[in-house]
Coordinates of C-alpha atoms in Angstrom, one line a residue:
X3 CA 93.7 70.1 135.0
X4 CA 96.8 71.1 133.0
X5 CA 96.4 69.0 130.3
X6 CA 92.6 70.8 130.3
X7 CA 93.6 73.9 130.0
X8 CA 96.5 72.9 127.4
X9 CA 93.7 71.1 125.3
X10 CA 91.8 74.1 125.4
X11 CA 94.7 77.1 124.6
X12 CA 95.6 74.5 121.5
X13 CA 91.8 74.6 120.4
X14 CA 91.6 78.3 121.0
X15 CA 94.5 79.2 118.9
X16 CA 93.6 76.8 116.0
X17 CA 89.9 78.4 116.1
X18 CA 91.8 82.3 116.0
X19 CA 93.9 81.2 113.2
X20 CA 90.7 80.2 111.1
X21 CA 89.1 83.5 111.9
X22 CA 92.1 85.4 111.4
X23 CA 92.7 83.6 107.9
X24 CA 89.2 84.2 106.8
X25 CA 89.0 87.8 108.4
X26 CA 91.9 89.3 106.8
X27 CA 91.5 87.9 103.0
X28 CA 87.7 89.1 103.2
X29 CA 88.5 92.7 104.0
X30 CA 91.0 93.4 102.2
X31 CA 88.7 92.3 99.1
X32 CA 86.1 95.1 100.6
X33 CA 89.4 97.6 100.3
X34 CA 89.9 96.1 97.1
X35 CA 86.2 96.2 95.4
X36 CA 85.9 99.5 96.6
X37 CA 89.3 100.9 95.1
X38 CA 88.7 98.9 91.6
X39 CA 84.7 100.1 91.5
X40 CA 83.6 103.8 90.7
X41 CA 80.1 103.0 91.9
X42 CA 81.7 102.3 95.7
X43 CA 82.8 105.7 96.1
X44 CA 79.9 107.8 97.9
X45 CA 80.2 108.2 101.8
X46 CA 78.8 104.8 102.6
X47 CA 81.6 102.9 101.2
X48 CA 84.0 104.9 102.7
X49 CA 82.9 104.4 106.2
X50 CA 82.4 100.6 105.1
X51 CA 86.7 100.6 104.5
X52 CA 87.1 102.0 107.6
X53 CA 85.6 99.5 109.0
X54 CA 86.8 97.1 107.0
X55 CA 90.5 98.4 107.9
X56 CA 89.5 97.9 111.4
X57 CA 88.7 94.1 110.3
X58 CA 91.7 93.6 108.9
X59 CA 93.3 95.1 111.8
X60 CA 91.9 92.6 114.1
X61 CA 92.9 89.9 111.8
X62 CA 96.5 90.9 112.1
X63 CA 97.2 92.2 114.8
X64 CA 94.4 91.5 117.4
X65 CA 94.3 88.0 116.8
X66 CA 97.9 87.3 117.2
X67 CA 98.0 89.6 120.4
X68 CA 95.0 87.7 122.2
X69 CA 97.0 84.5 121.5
X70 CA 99.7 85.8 123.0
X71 CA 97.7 86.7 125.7
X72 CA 96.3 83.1 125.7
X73 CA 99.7 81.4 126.3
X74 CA 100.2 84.3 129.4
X75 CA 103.6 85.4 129.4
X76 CA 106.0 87.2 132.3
X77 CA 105.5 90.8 130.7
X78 CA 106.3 93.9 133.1
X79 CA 102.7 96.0 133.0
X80 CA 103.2 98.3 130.7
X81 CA 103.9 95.8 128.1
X82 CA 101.5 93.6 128.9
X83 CA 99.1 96.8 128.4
X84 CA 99.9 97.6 125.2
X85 CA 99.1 94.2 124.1
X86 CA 95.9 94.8 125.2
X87 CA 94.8 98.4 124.1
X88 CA 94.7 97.9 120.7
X89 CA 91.5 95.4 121.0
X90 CA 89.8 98.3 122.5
X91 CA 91.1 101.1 120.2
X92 CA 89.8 98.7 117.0
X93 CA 86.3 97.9 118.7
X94 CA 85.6 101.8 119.3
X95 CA 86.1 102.3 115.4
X96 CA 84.2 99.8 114.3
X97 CA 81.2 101.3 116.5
X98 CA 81.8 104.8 115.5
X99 CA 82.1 103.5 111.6
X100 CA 78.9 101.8 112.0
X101 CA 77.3 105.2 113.5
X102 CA 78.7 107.1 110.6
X103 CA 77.0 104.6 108.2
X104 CA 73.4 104.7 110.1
X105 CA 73.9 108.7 110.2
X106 CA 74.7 108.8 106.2
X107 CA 71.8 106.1 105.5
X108 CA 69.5 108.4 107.8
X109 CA 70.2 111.2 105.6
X110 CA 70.1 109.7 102.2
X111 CA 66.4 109.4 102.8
X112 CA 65.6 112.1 105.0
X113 CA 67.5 115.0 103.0
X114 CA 67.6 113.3 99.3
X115 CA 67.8 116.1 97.4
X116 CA 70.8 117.9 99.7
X117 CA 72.5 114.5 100.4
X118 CA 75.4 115.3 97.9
X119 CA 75.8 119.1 98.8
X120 CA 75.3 117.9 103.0
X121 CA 77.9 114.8 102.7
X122 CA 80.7 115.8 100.5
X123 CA 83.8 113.8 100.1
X124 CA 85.8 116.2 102.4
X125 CA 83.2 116.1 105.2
X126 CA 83.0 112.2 104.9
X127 CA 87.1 112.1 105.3
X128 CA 87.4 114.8 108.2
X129 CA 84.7 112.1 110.1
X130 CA 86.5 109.2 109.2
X131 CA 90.0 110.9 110.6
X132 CA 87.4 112.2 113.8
X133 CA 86.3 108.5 114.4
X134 CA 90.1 106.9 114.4
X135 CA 91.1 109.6 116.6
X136 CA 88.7 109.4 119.4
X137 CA 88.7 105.7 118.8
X138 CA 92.8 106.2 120.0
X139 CA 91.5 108.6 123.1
X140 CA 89.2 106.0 124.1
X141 CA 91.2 102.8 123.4
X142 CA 94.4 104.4 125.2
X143 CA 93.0 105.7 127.9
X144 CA 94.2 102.2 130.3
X145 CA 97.7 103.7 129.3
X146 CA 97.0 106.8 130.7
X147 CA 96.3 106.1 134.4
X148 CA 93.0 103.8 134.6
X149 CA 94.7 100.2 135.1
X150 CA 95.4 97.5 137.5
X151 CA 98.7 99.2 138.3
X152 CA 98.2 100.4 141.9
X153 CA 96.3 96.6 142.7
X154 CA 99.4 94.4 140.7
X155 CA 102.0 96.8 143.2
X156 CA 100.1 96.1 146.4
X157 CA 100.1 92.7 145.5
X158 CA 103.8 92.5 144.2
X159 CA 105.0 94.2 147.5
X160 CA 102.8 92.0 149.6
X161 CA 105.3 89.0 148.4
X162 CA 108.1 90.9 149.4
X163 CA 108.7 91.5 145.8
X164 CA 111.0 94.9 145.0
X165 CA 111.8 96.4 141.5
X166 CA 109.3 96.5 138.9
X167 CA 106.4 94.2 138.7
X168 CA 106.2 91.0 136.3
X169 CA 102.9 89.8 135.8
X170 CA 101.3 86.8 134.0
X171 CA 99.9 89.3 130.9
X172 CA 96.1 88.7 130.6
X173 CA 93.5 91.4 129.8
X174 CA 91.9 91.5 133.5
X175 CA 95.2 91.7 135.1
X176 CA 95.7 95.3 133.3
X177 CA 92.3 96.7 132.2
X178 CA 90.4 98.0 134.7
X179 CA 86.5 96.4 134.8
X180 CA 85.7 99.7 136.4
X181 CA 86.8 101.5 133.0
X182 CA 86.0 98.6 130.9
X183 CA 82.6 98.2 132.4
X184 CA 81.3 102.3 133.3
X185 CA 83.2 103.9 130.5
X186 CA 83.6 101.4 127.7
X187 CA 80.6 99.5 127.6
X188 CA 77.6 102.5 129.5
X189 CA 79.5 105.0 127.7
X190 CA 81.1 104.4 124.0
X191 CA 79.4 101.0 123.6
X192 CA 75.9 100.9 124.3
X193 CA 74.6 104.1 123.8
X194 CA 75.8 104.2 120.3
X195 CA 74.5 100.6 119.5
X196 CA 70.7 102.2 121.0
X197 CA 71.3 105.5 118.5
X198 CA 72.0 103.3 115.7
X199 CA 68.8 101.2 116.6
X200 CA 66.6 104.2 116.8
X201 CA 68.3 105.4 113.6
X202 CA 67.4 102.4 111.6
X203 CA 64.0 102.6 113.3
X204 CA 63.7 105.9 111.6
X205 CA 65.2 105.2 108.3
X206 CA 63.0 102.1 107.7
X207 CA 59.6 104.5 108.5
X208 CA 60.5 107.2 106.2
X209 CA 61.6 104.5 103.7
X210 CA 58.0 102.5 104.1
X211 CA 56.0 106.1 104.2
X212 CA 57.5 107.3 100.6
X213 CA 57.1 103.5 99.2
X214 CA 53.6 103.7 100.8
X215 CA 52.4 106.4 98.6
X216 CA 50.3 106.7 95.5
X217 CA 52.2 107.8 92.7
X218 CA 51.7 108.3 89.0
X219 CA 53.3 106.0 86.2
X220 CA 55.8 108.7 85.7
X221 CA 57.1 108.7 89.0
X222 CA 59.0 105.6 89.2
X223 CA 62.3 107.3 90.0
X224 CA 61.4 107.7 93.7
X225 CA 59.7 104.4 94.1
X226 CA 63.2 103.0 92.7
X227 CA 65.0 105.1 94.9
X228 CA 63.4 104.0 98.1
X229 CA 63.2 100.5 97.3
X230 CA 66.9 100.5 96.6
X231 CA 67.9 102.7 99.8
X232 CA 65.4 99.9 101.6
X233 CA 67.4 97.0 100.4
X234 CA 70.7 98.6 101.7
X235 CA 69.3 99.8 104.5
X236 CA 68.1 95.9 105.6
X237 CA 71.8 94.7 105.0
X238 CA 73.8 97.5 106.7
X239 CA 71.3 96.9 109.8
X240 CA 72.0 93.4 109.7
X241 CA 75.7 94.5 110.1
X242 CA 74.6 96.2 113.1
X243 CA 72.8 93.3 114.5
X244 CA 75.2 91.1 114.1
X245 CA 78.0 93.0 115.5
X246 CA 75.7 93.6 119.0
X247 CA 75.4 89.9 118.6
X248 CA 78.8 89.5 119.1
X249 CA 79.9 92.0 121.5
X250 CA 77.2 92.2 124.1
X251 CA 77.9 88.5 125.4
X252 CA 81.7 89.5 126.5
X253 CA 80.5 93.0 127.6
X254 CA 77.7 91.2 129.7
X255 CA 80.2 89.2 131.4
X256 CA 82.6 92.2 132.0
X257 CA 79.6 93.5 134.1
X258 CA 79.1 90.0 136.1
X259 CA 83.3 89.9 136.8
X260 CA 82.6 94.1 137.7
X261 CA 79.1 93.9 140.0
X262 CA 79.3 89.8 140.9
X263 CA 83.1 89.2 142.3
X264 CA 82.3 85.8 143.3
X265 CA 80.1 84.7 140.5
X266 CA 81.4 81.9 138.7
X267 CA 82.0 82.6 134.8
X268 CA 82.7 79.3 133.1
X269 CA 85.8 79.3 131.4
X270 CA 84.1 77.8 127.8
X271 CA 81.5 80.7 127.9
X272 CA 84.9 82.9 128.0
X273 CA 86.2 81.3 125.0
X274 CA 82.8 81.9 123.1
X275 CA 82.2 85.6 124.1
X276 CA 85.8 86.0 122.5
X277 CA 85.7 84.0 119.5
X278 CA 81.8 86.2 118.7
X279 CA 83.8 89.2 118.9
X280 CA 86.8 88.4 116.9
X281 CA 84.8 86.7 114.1
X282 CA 82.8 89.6 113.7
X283 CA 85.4 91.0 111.8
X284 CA 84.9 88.1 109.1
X285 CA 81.1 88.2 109.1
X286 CA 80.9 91.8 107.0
X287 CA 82.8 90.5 104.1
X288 CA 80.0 87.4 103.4
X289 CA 76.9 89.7 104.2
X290 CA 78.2 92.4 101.8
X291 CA 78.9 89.4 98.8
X292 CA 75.4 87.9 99.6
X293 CA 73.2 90.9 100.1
X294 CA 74.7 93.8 98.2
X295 CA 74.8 93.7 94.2
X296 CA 77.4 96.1 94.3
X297 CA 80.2 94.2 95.8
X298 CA 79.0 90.3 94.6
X299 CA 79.5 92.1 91.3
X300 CA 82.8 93.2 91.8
X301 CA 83.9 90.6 94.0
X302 CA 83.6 88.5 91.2
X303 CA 85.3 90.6 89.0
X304 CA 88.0 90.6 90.9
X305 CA 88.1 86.9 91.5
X306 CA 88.1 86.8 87.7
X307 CA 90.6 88.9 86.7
X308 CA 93.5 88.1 89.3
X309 CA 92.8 84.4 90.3
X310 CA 90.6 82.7 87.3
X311 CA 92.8 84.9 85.0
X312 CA 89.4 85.0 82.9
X313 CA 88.4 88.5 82.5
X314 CA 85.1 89.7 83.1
X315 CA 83.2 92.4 81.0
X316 CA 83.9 95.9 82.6
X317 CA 81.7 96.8 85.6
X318 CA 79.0 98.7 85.2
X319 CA 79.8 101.9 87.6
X320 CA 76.2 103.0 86.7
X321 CA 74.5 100.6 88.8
X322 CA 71.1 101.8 90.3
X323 CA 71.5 100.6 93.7
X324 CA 72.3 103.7 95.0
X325 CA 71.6 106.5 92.8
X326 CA 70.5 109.8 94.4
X327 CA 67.1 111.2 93.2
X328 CA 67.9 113.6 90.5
X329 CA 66.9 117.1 90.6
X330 CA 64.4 117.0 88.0
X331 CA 62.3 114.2 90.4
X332 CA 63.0 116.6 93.1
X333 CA 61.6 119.9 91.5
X334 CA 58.2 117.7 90.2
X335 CA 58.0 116.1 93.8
X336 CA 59.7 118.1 96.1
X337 CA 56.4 118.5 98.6
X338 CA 55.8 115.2 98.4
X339 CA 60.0 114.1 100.1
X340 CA 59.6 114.5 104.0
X341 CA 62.2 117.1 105.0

């Protein structure tokens, strides 16, 4: 049974490894494309480097952490806490992120024409700072009273054990299901994810009714328009998808372990539910390289100028992919925008 287990910790921290050293290159070349591109400056992008600083983070630190966690050593509680808080803390930005980018897409086509004076650079930074710091209130919480403290004492004085506790560190022996179950997952997981559904829902009907309508050979602004925000909109909701993809299975078991005590979970289906969550972090960087021109582009630039040492012609920070509908659409068609 040992040598089991040992086969599978050694294939568990070969697998993290590989996530970690294709999570953490990937982002930072999000960070990157953005800093080096004028076009990847509006709100969307911003909330796409949060996120992709929460990636990184999970690359970096997370990773390592969980393997630490893996191999299960004699921590006192507290420690063995803070190893596992910051998972949480990095999972409630990412969702939050992902809100702020269904909230900005929502509004790109909802309010075209007050988009730039609604979402201003300042406004998009105070929400990033907002998300981090309730991302901390949530993630910390464990630290501040809802753990396994008061279980690990009962059971450490029940061996006749005095002093302070050592534990075997692993995530269940600390967190709480109780908080990780009814305020984690009912509260700051799965409500957002059905927002951001409904959101997209939304976006892609008011998208579909503006591309739906008859319009003269001079108007071919709008039709651009929507057709671009459609394309984006289709790739940033496939970023939603495929982060629900990879956090409901682990979430779904945290409820089985919370309301089914003596159900058996098989260890392998563990392992998977954990591997989905921390290679999420390295699926954004290949959907944003095969689905938005903006970042292939400068991705490849990138790739160009600091690893082929072959320059590439300057990027064109004009790109249409994203342009708001000027003013001069809006005063010819403003009836016709849904408001």
């Amino acid at each position: 049974m040992s040598h089991s287990i040992s086969a599978f910790q050694a294939a568990y921290i070969g697998i993290e490894v590989l996530i970690a050293l294709v999570s953490v290159p990937g982002n930072v070349l999000v960070i990157w494309a953005v800093k080096v591109n004028q076009a990847l400056r509006d709100a969307t992008f911003c909330f796409i480097v949060s996120l992709a600083v929460a990636d990184v983070a999970v690359g970096a630190l997370v990773i390592p952490l969980a393997i630490l966690i893996n191999i299960g050593p004699q921590t006192h509680f507290y420690t063995c806490l803070m190893v596992a808080c910051p998972v949480l803390i990095l999972t409630q930005s990412s969702i939050l992120a992902l809100l702020a980018i269904a909230v900005d897409r929502y509004l790109r086509v909802k309010i075209p024409l007050r988009y730039k004076t609604v979402v201003t650079p300042r406004r998009a930074a105070v929400a990033i700072a907002g998300c981090w710091i309730l991302s901390l209130v949530v993630g910390l919480t464990p630290m501040f009273g809802w753990n396994n403290l008061s279980k690990v004492e009962m059971a450490w004085a029940a061996n006749g054990s005095v002093g302070e506790p050592m534990i075997k560190c692993e995530f269940e022996k600390v967190i709480s299901m109780e908080y990780m179950v009814y305020f984690n997952f009912f509260v700051w997981v799965l409500p957002p994810l059905l927002l951001m559904v409904l959101i997209y829902l939304e976006v892609f009907y008011l998208i579909r009714k503006q591309l739906s309508k008859k319009v003269s050979a001079s108007s071919g602004d709008p039709q651009k328009y929507y057709g671009k925000e459609l394309k984006i909109a289709k790739s940033l909701a496939l970023i939603l998808f495929l982060f629900a993809l990879s956090w409901l299975p682990l979430h779904i078991l945290n409820c089985i372990t919370l309301f089914c005590p003596t159900c058996h979970k098989p260890t392998i289906l563990t392992y998977i539910a954990i591997f989905l969550t921390h290679g999420n972090s390295a699926m954004n960087p290949i959907v944003y390289a095969f689905r938005i021109q903006k970042f292939r582009v400068t991705f490849l630039k990138i790739w160009s100028d600091h690893f082929r040492c072959q320059p590439e012609p300057p990027i064109d920070e004009d790109l249409p992919e994203e342009k708001p509908l000027d003013s001069q659409w809006g005063l010819q068609t403003l009836g016709s925008v849904v408001l």
